XYZ file of C-alpha atoms in Angstrom:
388
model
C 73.123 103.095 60.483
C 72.279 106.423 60.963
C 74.105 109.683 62.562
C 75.440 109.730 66.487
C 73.545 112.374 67.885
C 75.261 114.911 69.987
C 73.776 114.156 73.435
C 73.758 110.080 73.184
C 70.788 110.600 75.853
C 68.505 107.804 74.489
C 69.364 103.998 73.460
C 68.343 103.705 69.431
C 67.043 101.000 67.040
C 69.291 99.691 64.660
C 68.739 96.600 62.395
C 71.299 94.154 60.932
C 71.296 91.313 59.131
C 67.344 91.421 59.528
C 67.934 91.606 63.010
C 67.435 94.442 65.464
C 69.666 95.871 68.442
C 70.002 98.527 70.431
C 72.489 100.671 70.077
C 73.885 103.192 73.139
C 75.975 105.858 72.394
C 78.671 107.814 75.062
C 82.293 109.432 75.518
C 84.269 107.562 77.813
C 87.239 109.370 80.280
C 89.169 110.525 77.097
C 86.480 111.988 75.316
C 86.189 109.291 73.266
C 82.778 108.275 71.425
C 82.241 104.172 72.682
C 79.724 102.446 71.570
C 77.932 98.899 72.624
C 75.251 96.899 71.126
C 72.912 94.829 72.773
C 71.198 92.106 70.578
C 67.037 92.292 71.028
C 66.510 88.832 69.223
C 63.639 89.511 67.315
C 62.893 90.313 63.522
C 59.796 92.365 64.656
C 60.107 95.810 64.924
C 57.438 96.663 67.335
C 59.013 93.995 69.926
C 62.011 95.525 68.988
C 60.787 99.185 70.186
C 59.251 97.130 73.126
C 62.402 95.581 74.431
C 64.528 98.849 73.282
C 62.443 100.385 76.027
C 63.692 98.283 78.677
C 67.536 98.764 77.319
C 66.686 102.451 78.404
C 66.039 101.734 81.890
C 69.434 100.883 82.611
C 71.227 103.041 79.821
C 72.978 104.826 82.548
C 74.261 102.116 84.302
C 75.680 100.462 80.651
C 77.332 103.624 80.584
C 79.093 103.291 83.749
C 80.870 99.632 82.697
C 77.635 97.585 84.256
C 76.941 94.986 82.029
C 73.065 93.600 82.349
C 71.588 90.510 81.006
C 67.889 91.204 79.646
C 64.783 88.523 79.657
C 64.794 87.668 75.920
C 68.818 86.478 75.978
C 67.978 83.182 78.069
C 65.166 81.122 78.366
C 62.883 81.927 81.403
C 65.578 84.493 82.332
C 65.375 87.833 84.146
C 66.415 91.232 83.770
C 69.893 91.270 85.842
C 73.189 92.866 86.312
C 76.637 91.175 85.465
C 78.963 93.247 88.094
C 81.377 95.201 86.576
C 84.922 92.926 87.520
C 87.785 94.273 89.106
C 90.121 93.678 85.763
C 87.297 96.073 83.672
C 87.189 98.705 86.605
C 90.799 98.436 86.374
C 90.814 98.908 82.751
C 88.759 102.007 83.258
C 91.282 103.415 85.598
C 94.200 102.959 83.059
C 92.645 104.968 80.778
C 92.241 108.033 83.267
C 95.339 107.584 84.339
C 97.017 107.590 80.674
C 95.928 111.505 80.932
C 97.989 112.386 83.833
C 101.224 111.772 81.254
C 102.646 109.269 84.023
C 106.319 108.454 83.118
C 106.258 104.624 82.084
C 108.536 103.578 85.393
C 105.289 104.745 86.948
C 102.736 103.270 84.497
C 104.728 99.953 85.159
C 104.598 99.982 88.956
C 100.246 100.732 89.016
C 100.528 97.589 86.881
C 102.450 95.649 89.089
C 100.827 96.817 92.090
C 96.853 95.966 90.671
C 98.439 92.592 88.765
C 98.979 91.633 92.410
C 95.788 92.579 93.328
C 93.840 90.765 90.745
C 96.111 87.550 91.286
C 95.190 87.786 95.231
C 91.371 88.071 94.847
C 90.643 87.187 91.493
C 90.146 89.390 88.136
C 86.138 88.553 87.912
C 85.575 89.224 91.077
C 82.644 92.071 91.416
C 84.570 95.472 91.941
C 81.375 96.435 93.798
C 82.007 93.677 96.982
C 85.499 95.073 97.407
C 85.794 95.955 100.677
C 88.517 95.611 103.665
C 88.458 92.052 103.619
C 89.360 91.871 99.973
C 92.703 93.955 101.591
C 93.065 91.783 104.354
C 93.059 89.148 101.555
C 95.609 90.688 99.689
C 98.316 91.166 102.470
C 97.679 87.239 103.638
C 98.656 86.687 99.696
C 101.593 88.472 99.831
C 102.741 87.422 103.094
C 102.733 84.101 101.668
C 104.399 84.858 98.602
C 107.494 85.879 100.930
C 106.985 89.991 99.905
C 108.660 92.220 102.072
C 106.444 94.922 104.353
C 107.941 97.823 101.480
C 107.406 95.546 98.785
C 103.028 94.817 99.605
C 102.974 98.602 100.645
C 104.318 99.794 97.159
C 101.267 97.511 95.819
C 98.631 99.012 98.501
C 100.024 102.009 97.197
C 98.861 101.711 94.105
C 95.401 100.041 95.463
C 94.843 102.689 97.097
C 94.700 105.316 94.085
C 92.889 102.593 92.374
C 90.129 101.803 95.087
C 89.690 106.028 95.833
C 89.037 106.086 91.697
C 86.725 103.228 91.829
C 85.253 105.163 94.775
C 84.693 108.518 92.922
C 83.473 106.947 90.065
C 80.828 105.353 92.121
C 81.758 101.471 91.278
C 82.003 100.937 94.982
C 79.606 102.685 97.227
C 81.803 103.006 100.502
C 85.717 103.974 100.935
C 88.269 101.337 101.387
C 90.678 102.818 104.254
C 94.215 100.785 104.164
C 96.582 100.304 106.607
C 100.234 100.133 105.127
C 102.247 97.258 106.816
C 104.462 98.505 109.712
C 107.946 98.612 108.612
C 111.246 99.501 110.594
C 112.926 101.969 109.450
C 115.954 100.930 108.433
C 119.627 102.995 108.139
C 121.147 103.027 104.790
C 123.651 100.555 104.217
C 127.084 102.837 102.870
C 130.113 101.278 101.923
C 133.317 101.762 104.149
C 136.348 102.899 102.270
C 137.687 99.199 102.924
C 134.957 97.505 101.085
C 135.448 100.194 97.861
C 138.891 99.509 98.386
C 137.782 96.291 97.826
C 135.400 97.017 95.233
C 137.821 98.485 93.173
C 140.837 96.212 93.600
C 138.466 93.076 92.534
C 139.265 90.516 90.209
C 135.828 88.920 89.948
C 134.675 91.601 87.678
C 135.750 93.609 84.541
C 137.755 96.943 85.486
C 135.169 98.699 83.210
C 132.703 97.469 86.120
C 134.484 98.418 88.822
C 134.912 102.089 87.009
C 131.440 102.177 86.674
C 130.809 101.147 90.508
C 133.186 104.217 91.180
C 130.963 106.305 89.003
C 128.153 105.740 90.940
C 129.918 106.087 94.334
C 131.139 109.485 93.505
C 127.856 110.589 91.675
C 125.102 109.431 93.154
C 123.180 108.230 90.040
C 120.937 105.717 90.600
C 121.319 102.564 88.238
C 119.300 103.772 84.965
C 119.682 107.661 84.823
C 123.441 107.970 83.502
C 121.685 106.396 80.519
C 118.872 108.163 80.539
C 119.973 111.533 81.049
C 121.634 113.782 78.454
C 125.473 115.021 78.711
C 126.209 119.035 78.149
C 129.430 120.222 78.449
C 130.798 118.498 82.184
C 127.256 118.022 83.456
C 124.982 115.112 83.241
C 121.259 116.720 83.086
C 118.654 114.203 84.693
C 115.460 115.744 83.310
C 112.252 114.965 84.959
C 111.193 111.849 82.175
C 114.358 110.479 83.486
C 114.331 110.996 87.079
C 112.583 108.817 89.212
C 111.124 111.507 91.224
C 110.212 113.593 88.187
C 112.630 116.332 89.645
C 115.427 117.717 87.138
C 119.119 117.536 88.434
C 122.175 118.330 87.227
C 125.294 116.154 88.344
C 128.800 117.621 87.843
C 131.283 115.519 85.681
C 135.021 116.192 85.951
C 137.850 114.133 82.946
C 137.690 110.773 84.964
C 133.631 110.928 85.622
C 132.646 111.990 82.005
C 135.081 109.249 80.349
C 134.181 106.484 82.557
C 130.200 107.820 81.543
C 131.255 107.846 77.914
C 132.418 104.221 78.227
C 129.573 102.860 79.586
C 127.182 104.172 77.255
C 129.288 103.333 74.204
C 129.286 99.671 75.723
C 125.786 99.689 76.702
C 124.822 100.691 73.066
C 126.942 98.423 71.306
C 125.276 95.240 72.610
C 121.795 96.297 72.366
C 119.990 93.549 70.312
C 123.161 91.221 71.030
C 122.739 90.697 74.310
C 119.354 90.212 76.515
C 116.597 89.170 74.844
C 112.974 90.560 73.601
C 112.885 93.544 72.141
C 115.818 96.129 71.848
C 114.161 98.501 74.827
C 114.104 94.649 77.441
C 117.677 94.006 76.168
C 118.652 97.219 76.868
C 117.771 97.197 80.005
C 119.205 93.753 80.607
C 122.164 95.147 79.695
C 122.006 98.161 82.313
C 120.934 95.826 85.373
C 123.966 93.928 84.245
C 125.840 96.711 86.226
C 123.843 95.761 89.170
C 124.553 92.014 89.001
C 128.360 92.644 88.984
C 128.054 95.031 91.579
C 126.737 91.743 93.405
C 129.138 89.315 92.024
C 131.486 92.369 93.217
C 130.470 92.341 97.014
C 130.152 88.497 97.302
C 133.431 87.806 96.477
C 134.803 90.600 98.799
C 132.761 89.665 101.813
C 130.427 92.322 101.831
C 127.381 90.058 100.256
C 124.587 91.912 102.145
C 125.239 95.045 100.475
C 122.963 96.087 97.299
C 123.979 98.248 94.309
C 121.561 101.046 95.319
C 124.788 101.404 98.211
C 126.251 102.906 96.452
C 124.403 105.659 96.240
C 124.025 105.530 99.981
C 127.672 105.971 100.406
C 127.525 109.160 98.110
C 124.796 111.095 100.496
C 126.431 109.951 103.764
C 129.632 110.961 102.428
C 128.046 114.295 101.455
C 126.038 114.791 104.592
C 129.259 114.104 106.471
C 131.726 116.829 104.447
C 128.982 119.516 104.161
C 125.983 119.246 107.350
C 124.000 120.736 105.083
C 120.839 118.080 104.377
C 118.839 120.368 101.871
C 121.603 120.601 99.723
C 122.429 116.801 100.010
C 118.587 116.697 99.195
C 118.779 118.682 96.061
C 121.844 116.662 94.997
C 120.767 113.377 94.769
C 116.937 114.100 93.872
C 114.757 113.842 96.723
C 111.205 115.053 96.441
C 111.671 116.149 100.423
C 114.306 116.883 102.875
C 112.653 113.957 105.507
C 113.604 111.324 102.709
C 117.236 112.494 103.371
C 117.264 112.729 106.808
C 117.973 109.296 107.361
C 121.693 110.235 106.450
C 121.935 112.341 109.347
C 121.387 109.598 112.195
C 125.233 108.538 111.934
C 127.296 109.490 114.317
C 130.183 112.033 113.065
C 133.005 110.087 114.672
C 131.662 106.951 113.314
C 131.876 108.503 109.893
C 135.429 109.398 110.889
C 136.609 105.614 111.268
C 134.763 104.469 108.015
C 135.685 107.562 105.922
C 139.198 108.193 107.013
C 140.269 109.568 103.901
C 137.332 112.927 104.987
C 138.324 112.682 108.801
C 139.996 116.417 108.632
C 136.832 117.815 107.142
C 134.755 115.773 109.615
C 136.745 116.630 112.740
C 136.442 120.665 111.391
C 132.670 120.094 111.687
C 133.307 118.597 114.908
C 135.694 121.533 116.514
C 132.887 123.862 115.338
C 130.585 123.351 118.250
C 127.226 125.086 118.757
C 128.586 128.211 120.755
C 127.149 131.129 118.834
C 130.568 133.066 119.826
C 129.626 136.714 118.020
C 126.427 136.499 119.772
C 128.268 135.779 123.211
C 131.061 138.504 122.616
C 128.088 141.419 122.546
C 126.949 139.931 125.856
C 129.991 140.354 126.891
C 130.457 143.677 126.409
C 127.042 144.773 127.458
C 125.568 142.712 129.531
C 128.378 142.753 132.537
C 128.683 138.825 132.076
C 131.731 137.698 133.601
């Protein structure tokens, strides 16, 4: 077989089975020694060396994922390329992106994103003829699969990263520029104190649910990290593998929050493997998103349908944002990567808050009586500025 030499620069001669190939040598994105054979067809070794020679033309390019059909593998045929297809470009771009030490929430949503992709336009289709149409394509496909405008631009998203990689690596020669679908914003959808009234008081669900929905309410964990996260002491540390923003957090517990916490991972644990089904990581997570489903069940049945279990987490910023005014520490509370993702809790009005929150109206109508008056400032203009 012979040794790989260090610089893998030329294609080489190897013979098996009486037969020759050529043999090209290179380290892939990890570093990684890969290898590919290409069969010359002949028993002769100085047609071997002569078609060998014409392997080396286009080394390079079989180094870069092109795949090339050569004379001597059809009848009558030519020397031509077989584009590299979207599915092996995307291949190629998994592997780079396995060194960035994504969290596998994140791995999981590029795959979602470029299955869509490939399912709009086709896997085989030449990476190379990707352009804006193939874009325009994919938004027409997921219009018609009834996606939402946030749902296609969480895939273009992803496209995106993939497209600027395919870019830089040279598979496509021009940049794709996408436009992300215009979307409304939106105001979050909190929960009055009559509907958790209502919440809790259900009798469609468990009570162990309906502690659980409190949990959340008065937390502001989103659905997996009170799983994911480790307890110390009274504090529920969200590292950054469990976060979905990669930012660590710590969320106070009190008696009733670290119980109720307790409770649900005991229960969770306990039916791994029973419940669900596939492996013990899907039917644990069947099991979590059961929370969710109850949350639904919940809601229905108390005529507040159109609410979703992330709400609940909703009602634990605005009810934040309304006691303290203060967004960045909101921000820091429940995990945001910026302030301007929290700012949406600040475009309710204060007195509105006051009718839906009555049980934090007196803290409310304090920030109210406050006013903007900067009254130190106007007493020394006062007293030396002859202002009546």
């Amino acid at each position: 077989m012979g040794c790989i030499r260090e610089d893998y620069q030329m294609a080489t001669l190897r013979k098996r089975k009486g037969r020759y190939y050529s043999r090209i040598q290179w380290r892939n994105e990890l570093n990684k020694v890969r290898e590919k054979q290409i069969p010359l067809k002949t028993e002769m070794k100085s047609e071997a060396i002569v078609r060998n020679h014409e392997v080396e033309k286009v080394e390079d390019l079989i180094k870069k994922g092109e795949n090339w059909q050569f004379p001597w593998m059809a009848e009558g045929g030519k020397k031509k390329l077989i584009r590299l297809s979207v599915s092996d470009a995307i291949e190629k771009f998994y592997a780079v992106k396995m060194l960035d030490n994504l969290k596998p929430m994140t791995f999981e949503a590029y795959r979602q994103g470029l299955n869509a992709f490939m399912e709009a336009i086709g896997s085989d289709y030449p990476i190379e003829s990707v352009d804006h149409s193939e874009i325009n394509i994919f938004k027409k496909w997921s219009k018609a699969k009834n996606h939402s405008p946030v749902t296609t631009n969480l895939c273009l998203q992803k496209i995106k990263s993939f497209l600027r990689y395919c870019y830089d690596m040279g598979l496509i020669k021009h940049q794709v520029k996408l436009e992300m679908m215009k979307v409304k914003d939106k105001p979050p959808m909190y929960l009055n104190e009559e509907n958790m009234l209502n919440l809790f008081s259900s009798d469609s669900v468990e009570i162990h649910y309906r502690k659980a929905f409190y949990f959340y309410a008065v937390t502001g964990c989103r659905l997996f990290e009170p799983f994911n996260g480790y307890i110390s002491g009274n504090w529920l540390i969200i590292d950054s593998v469990s976060s979905k923003t990669g930012i660590d957090r710590e969320v106070e517990l009190n008696k009733n929050t670290l119980s109720i916490l307790l409770e649900m991972r005991d229960i969770v644990e306990k039916a791994i493997g029973v419940s669900g089904h596939g492996s013990r990581a899907a039917s644990r997570r069947w099991l979590i998103k059961k929370y969710s489903r109850k949350f639904k069940k919940c809601a229905i049945s108390g005529g507040f349908g159109f609410h979703k279990f992330h709400n609940l987490r909703d009602t634990y910023a605005t009810r934040r944002w309304a006691i303290t005014g203060d967004i960045l520490a909101v921000s820091k509370e429940i995990g945001h990567t910026s302030v301007k993702m929290t700012e949406k809790y600040t475009k309710f009005k204060l007195r509105r808050l006051m009718q839906d929150f009555p049980s934090i109206a007196p803290t409310i109508e304090l920030r109210l009586k406050k006013g903007s008056m900067d009254s130190g400032l106007n007493t020394l203009a006062l007293n030396h500025l002859q202002i009546a």
